[in-house]
Steps between C-alpha positions, in 0.01 A plus 500: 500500500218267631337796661487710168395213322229512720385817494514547113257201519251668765536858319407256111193398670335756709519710158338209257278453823427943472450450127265184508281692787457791254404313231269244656213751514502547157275423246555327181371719205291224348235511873452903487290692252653831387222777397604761281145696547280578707195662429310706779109582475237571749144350495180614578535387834862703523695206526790437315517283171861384493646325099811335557642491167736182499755396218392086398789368194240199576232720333723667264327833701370627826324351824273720664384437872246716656340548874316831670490604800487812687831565542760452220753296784203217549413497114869388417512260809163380362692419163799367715242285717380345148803420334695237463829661501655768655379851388829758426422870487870596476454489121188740440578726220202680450181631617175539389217676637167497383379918423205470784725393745791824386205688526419446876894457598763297469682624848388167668645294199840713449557444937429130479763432187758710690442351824510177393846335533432273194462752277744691255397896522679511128163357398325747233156597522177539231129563475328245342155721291228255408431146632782436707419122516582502111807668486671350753383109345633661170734320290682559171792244471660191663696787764227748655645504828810610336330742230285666826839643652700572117203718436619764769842360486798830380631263321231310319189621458445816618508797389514898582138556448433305810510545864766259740389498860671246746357417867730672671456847297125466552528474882720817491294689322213408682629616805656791396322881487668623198480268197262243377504217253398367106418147499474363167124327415445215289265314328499133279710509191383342194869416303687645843447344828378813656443843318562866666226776581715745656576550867238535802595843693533392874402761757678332846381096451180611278503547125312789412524548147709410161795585321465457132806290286612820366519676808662232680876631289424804698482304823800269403691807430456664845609193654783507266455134394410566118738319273414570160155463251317596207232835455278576281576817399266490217260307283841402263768574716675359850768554690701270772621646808858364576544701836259704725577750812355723711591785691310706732558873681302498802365823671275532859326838463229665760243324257661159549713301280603579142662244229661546182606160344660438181468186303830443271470246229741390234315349237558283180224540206428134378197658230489802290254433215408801454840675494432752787771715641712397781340863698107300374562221673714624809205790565194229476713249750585767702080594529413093529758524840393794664103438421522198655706575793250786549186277508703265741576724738147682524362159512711341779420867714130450421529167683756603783787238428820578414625216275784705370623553875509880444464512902895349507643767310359746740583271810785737578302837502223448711440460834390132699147676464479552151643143440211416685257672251690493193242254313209679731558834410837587324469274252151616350648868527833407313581772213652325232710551168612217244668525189670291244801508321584307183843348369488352198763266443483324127322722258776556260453103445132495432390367194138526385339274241494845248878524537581144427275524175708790428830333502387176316384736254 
């Protein structure tokens, strides 16, 4: 009995002993700094500006600390060297590069943020348009740290007009042959913290053009991530979109690759003021798609990047060759087909202001 005695003793120890040992390294939350931002700009001189965007309830705001360097690793160890308290990374929720800097490549800043064993590669990215020293400082309420991730947040902020790239999507598509990416671009709000100009097309790590708000639904659709928003349709009419699909038939001919898509949306009509037929409004939406998803494709061909990642839904009928050159070659020579299709789901329930005056009449 002694013996057991004994041993249940040794066994209680060596595992408070195993549990004190793995928690003596650790540090308590009120010596580290937690950034939930960092923004990434190169000077004149090509190195890197580094913005460490840093949440202070002392300040009611944000801390910023700031170091360059040629490399991005020795700006944020500059930073580190400088600080009082420890420096997390872990918590890094977004992005933001400044457009010159998109412009020459972001390759070398989408390898360090994966490589980095600090880093979460579920951070999003964004292109900062304008002075890029202004909107990162920029500040709307007592929260900005928290208001700079809500803005691209599914569940706050955001919505289907804009573009969601996360670290570890960029570095795929940067490596791969067949599809390319839409970063969204920002510039200062005035009653917003931030305020959206579209998307930057990204050929490989470069951007090489833009993607206007409009066309970005087309984009969102393709990567079947649009949830639902409002359209234009007219001067004095809109409609929501509740759902939105695509389907594609693919073809390889001796010319090269051929692609009929077809855009299904069902729609609700939230305006109607001038009382046009449910056939008015589903032929002008049905135009609005397909002219835009037109211009977006001849655009994204003109610049040889394949943001829709066309390339994967041929991955299957071409050879390791052809993968090769999709974006080279292929791509540019693509013959393609889109069309709409409108559901309209509520117009039996539309009232319009003439129609009311009717019945109080």
């Amino acid at each position: 009995m002694i013996h057991r005695s004994f041993l249940t003793v040794v066994l209680v120890l060596s595992t408070l002993s195993t549990l004190l040992t793995g928690c003596w390294d650790t540090k308590d939350i009120n010596k580290r700094l937690m950034p939930v931002v960092m923004g990434i700009c190169k000077e004149k001189n090509q190195d890197y500006r580094i913005i460490l965007q840093i949440p202070s309830p002392q300040k009611k705001g944000s801390q910023y600390m700031e170091s360059s360097s040629a490399t991005i690793n020795n700006a944020v160890d500059n930073i580190r060297t400088k600080s009082e308290k420890s420096i997390d990374l872990l918590h890094i929720r977004l992005f933001l590069i400044c457009e010159k800097t998109a412009k020459e490549g972001i390759g070398d800043i989408i390898d360090y943020a994966i490589q980095a064993n600090d880093i979460s590669i579920k951070g999003l990215l964004a292109i900062v348009k304008g002075d890029f020293h202004d909107v990162i400082h920029h500040e709307i309420n007592a929260n900005p740290e928290l208001s700079s991730y809500d803005f691209f947040s599914e569940q706050a902020g955001w919505t289907p007009e804009t573009t969601i790239v996360r670290l570890w999507e960029a570095y795929r598509n940067i490596k791969s042959n067949t599809q390319d990416m839409s970063i969204p671009i920002l510039t200062k709000g005035t009653d917003t913290l931030y305020q959206f100009k579209g998307s930057a097309i990204m050929g490989g790590d470069k951007m090489v053009g833009e993607i206007s708000s409009d066309e970005v639904l087309i984009y969102n659709v393709f990567q079947e991530r649009y949830t639902g928003g409002t359209i234009e349709v007219a001067e004095d009419s809109s409609v929501r979109i509740k759902k939105a699909t695509i389907k594609h038939a693919l073809n390889w001919t001796a010319s090269g690759p051929q692609i009929k898509s077809r855009i299904l949306l069902k729609v609700e009509i939230l305006e109607n003021k001038n009382e046009e037929t449910e056939g008015q409004i589903t032929k002008k939406l049905k135009e609005i798609i397909e002219k835009r998803a037109q211009k977006l494709i001849t655009d994204l061909k003109s610049d040889k990047a394949d943001v829709l990642a066309i390339g994967q839904l041929f991955r299957k009928k071409m050879n390791d060759e052809q993968i090769r050159d999709w974006k080279k070659i292929w791509f540019e020579d693509l013959d393609y087909e889109i069309s709409a299709e409108i559901t309209i789901l509520n117009s039996i329930y539309v009232k319009s202001p003439n129609k009311i005056k009717k019945q109080d009449q």
